[in-house]
Short mmCIF file of C-alpha atoms and ligand atoms in Angstrom, two decimals:
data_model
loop_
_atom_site.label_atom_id
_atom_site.label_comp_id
_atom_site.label_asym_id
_atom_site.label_seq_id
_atom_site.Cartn_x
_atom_site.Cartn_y
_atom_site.Cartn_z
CA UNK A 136 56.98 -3.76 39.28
CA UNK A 137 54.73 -1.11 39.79
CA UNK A 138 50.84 -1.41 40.66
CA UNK A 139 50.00 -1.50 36.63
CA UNK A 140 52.59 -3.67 35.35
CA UNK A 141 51.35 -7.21 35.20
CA UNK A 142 52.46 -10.14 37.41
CA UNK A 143 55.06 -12.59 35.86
CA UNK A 144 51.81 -14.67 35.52
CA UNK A 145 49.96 -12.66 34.09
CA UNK A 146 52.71 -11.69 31.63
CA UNK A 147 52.63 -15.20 30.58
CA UNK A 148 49.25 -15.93 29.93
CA UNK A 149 48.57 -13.06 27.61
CA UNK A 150 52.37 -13.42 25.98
CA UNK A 151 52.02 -17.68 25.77
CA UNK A 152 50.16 -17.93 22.08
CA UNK A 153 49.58 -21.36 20.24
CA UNK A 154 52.66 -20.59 17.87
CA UNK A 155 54.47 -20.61 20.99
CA UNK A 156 57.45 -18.55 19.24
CA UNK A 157 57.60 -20.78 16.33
CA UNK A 158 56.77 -18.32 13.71
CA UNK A 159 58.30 -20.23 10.76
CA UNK A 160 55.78 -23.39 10.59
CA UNK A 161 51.91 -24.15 10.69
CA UNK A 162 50.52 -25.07 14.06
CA UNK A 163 49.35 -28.91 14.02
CA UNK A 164 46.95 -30.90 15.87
CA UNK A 165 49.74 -31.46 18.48
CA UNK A 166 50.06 -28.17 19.43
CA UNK A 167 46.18 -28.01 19.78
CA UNK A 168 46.33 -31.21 22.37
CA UNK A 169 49.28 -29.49 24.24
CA UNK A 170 46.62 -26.54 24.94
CA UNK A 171 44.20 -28.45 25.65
CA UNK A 172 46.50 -29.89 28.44
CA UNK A 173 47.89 -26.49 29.51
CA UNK A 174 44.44 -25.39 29.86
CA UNK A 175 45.72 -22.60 27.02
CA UNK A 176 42.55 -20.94 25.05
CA UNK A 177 42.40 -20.21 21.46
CA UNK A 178 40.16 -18.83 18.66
CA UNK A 179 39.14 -20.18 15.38
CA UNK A 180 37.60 -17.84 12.32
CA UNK A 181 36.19 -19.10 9.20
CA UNK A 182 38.36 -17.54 6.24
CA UNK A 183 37.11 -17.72 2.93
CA UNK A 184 39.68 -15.99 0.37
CA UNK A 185 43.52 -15.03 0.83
CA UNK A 186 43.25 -11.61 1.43
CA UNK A 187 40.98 -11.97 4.25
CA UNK A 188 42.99 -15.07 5.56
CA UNK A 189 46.23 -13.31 5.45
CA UNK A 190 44.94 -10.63 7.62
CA UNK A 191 43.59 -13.33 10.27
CA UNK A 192 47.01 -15.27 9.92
CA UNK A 193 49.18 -12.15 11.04
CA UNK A 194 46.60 -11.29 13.53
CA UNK A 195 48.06 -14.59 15.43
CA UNK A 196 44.59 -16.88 14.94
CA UNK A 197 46.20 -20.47 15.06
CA UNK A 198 43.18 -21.99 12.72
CA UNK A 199 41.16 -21.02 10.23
CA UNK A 200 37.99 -22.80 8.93
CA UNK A 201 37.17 -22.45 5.47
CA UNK A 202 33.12 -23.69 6.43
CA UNK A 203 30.76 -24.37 4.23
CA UNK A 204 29.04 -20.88 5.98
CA UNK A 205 30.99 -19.82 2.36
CA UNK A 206 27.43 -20.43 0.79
CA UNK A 207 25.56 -18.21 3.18
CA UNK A 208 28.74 -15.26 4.01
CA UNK A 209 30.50 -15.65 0.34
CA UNK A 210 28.73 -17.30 -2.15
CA UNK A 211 25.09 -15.38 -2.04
CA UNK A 212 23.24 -19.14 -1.38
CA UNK A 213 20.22 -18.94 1.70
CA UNK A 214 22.06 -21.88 3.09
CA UNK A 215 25.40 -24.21 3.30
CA UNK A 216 23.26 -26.91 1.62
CA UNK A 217 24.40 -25.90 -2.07
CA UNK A 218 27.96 -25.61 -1.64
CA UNK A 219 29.83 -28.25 -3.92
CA UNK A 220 33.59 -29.34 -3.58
CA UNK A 221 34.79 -27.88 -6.43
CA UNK A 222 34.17 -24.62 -4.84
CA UNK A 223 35.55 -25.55 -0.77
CA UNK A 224 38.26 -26.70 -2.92
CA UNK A 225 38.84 -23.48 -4.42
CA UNK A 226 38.13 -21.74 -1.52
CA UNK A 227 40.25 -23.58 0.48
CA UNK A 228 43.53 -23.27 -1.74
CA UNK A 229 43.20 -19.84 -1.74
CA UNK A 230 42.91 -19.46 2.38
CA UNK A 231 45.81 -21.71 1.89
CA UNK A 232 48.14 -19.78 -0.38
CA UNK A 233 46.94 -16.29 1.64
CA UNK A 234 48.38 -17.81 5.05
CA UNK A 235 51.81 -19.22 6.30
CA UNK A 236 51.08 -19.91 10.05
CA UNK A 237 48.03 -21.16 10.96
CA UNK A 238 46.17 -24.65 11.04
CA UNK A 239 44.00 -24.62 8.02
CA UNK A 240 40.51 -27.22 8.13
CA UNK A 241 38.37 -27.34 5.32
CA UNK A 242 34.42 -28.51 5.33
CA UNK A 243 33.23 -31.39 3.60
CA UNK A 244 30.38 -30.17 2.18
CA UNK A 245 26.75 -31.38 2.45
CA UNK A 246 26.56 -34.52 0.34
CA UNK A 247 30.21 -35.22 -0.26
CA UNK A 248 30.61 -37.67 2.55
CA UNK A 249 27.29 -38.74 4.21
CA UNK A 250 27.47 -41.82 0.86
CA UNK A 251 30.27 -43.72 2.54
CA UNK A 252 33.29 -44.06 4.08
CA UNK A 253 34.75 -44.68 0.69
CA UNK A 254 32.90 -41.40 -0.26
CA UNK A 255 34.54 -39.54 2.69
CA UNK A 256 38.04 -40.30 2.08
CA UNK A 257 37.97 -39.52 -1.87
CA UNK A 258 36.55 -35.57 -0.69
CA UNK A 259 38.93 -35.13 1.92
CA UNK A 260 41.98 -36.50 -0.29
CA UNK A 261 40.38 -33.55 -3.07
CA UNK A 262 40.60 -31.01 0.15
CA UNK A 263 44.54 -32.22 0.87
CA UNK A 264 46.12 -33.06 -2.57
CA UNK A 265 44.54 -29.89 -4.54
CA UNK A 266 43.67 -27.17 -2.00
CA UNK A 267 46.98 -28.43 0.38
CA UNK A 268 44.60 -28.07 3.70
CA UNK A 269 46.05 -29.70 7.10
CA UNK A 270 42.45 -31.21 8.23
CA UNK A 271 38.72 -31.49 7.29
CA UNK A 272 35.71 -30.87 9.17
CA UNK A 273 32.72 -33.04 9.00
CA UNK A 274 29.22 -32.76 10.44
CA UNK A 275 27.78 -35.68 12.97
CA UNK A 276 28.48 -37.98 15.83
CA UNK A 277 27.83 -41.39 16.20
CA UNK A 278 26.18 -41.45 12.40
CA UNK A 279 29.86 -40.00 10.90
CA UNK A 280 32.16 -42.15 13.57
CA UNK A 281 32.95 -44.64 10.77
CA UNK A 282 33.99 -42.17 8.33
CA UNK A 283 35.99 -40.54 10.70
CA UNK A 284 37.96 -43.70 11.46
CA UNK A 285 38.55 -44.34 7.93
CA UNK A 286 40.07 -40.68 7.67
CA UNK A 287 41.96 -40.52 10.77
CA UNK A 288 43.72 -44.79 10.28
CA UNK A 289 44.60 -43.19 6.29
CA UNK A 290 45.92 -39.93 8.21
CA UNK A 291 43.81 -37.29 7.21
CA UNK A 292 43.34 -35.14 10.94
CA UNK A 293 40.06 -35.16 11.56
CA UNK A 294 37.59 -32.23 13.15
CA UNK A 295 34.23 -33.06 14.44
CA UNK A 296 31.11 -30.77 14.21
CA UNK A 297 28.16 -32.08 16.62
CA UNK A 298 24.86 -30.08 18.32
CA UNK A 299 23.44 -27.74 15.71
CA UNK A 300 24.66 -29.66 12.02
CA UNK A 301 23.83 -26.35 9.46
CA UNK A 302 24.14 -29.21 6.71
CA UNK A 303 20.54 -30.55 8.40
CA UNK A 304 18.55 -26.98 8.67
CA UNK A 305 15.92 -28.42 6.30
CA UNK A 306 15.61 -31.48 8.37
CA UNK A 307 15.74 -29.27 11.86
CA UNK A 308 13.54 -27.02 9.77
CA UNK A 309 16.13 -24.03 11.18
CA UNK A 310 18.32 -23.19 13.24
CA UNK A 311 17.33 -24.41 17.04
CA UNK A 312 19.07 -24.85 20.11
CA UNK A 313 20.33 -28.02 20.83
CA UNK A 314 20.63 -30.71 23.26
CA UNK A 315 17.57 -29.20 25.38
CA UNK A 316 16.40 -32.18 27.34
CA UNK A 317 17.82 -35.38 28.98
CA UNK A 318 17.36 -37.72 26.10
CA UNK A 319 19.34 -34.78 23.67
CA UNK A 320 22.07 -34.44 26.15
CA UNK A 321 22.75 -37.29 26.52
CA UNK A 322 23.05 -38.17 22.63
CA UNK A 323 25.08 -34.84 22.74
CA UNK A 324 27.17 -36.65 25.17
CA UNK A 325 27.15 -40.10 22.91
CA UNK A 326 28.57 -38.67 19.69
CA UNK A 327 31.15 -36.21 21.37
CA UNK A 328 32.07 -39.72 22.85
CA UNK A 329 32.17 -41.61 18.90
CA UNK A 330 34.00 -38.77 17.14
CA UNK A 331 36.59 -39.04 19.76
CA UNK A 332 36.76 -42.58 19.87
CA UNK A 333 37.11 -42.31 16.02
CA UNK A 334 39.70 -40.50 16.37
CA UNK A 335 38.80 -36.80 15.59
CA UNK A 336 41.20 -34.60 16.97
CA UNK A 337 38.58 -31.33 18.07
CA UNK A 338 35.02 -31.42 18.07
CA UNK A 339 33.08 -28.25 16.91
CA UNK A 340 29.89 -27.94 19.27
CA UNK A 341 26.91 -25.92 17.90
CA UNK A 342 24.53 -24.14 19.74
CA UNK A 343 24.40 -26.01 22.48
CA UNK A 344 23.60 -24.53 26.18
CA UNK A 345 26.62 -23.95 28.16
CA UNK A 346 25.96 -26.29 30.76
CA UNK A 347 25.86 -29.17 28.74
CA UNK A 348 29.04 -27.68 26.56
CA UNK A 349 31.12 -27.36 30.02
CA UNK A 350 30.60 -30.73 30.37
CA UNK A 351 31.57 -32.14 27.12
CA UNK A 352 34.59 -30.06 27.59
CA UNK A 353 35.35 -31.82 31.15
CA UNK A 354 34.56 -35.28 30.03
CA UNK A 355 36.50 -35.22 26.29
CA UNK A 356 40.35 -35.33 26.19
CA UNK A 357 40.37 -33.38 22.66
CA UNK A 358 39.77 -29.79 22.60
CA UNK A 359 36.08 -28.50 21.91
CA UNK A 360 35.56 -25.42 20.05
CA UNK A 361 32.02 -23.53 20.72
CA UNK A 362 29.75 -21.49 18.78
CA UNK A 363 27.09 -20.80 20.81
CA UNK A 364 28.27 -23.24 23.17
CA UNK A 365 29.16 -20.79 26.31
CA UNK A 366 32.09 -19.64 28.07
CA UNK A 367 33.84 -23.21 28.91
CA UNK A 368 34.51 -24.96 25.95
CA UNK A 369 38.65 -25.29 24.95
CA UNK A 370 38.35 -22.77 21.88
CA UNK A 371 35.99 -20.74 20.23
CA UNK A 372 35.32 -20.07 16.29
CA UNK A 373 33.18 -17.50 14.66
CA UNK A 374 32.13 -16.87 11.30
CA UNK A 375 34.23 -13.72 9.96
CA UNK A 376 31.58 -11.79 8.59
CA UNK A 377 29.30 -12.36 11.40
CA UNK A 378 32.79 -11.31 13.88
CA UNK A 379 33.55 -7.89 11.83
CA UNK A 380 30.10 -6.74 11.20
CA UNK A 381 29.96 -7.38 7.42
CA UNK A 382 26.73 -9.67 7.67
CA UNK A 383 23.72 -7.71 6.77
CA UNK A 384 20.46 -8.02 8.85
CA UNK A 385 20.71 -10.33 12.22
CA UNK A 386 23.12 -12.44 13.17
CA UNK A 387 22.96 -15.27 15.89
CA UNK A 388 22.57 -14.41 19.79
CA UNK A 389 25.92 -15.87 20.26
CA UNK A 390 27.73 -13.77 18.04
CA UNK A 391 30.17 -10.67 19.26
CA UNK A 392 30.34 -8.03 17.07
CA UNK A 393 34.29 -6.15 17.28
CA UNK A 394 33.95 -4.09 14.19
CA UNK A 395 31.47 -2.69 11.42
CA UNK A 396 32.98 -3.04 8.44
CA UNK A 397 29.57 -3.28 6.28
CA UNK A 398 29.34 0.53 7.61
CA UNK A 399 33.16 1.24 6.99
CA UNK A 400 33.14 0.02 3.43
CA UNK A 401 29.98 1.64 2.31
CA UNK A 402 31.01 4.81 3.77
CA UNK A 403 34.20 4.06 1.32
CA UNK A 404 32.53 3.44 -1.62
CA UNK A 405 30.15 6.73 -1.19
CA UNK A 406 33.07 8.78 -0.56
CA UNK A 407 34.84 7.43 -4.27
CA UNK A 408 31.65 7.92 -6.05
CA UNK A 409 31.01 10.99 -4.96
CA UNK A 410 34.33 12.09 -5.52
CA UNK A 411 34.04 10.51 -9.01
CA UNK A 412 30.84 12.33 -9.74
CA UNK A 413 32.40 16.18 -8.82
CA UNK A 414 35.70 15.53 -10.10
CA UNK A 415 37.90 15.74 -7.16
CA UNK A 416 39.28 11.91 -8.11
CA UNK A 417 41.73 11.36 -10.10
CA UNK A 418 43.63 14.29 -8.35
CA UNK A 419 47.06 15.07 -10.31
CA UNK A 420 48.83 13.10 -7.91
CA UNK A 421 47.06 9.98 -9.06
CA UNK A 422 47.71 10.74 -12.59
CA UNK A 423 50.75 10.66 -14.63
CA UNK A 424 52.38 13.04 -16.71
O1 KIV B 251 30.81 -23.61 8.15
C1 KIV B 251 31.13 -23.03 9.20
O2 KIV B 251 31.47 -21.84 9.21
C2 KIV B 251 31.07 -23.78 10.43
C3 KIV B 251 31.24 -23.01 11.70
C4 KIV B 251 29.98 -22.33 12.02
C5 KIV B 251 31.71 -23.87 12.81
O3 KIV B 251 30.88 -24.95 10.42
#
């Protein structure tokens, strides 16, 4: 071993992925706990189409969130607010049918499970029998801990999505930080407490400060999975267009941008027009004879 060649331990913690060599099966909610207890990492994107999730799925990312962001980053909608179910459910069975590896959770969108219990379970059924997802998310804590019992005792694997709740902007009235204060961290605290006791098996928190997001971490035996939420939470998951630069205008302080495909694409589409407009495509070797 030479100066540049990395330890033995080092070798394993960039070689040891959530597939952990099993490359012919979808990872499950156990392998996510069995992270969680070797302290293992991993990263979530939101997928919304089979193209896009296919590419995500070979590039090793162990789940894939078909969110209801698919109104704001797909769909053309200001918010997540409009999305209905016959759409995640499209959505969903087509991240489903693009991917053969990864963990696939599908939103419950606003206003297809805040009715009832009763109300939950039908939607997430929809998500499972017709778009052939492996978990749903939902949005609260303490006010959705019933719901997610009824899902979780009928066996539907549960993910929890607590702090910032997009679903409520109009009742935030945006997009704030949260759990700023005593009294808000410690309802943080509460409902990362009732989703787990409910039995969720992950808990998405939101734009939340770090401190307060290490500490959920420490104190909950399922994994957390930030967005906004700081360095210490179990996993992390960020919107794909936000991630590969396709979003136009700003995107959140907590987003990382690692490519610009809004730039790549357009430069793309110039190019073929142009070429269109003087001729130069169709060339003969795109034409037959
Ligand atoms: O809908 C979504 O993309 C989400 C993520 C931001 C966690 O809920």
């Amino acid at each position: 071993m030479n100066a540049s060649s990395p330890s033995p331990a080092q070798n394993q913690a960039t070689t040891a992925t959530l597939y952990g060599g099993v490359t012919n099966r979808r990872v499950t909610v156990r392998d996510l706990a069995a992270a969680k207890q070797r302290g293992e990492r991993w990263a979530m994107l939101t997928a919304y189409d089979a193209l896009t999730a296919g590419v995500f799925d070979e590039a090793g990312i162990p789940v894939l969130l078909v969110g209801d962001s698919a109104g704001n980053c797909h769909l053309g909608y200001e918010t997540t607010v409009p999305v209905t179910m016959d759409q995640m459910v499209m959505l969903s069975a087509a991240v489903v049918r693009g991917t053969k590896r990864a963990m696939i959770v599908a939103d419950l969108p606003f206003g297809s499970y805040q009715e009832s219990p009763a109300q939950a379970m039908h939607n997430a059924a929809r998500l499972m029998k017709e778009a052939g997802v492996g978990a749903v998310k939902l949005e609260g804590g303490e006010r959705s801990a019933r719901s997610i019992e009824l899902l979780v005792e009928a066996g539907v694997p549960v993910m929890a999505h607590i702090g910032l709740t997009p679903q409520s902007v109009h009742a935030f009235g945006g997009y704030p930080v949260q759990g700023r204060g005593d009294e808000a961290a410690h309802q943080l605290l509460r409902d990362a407490k009732a989703v787990q006791q409910a039995g969720a098996f992950s808990v998405v928190l939101e734009a939340v400060p770090a401190e307060l997001a290490a500490q959920v971490t420490e104190q909950l035996a399922i994994p957390t999975v930030g967005i906004g939420g700081g360095p210490d939470t179990d996993a992390q998951v960020l919107v794909w267009t936000d991630m590969a630069g396709m979003t136009a205008g700003r995107v959140p302080k907590f987003v990382k941008q690692y490519a610009d495909l809004r730039a790549v694409l357009g430069d793309a589409a110039r190019a073929y027009a142009e070429d269109v407009r003087t001729g130069a495509f169709p060339a003969a070797e795109h034409s037959f004879h």
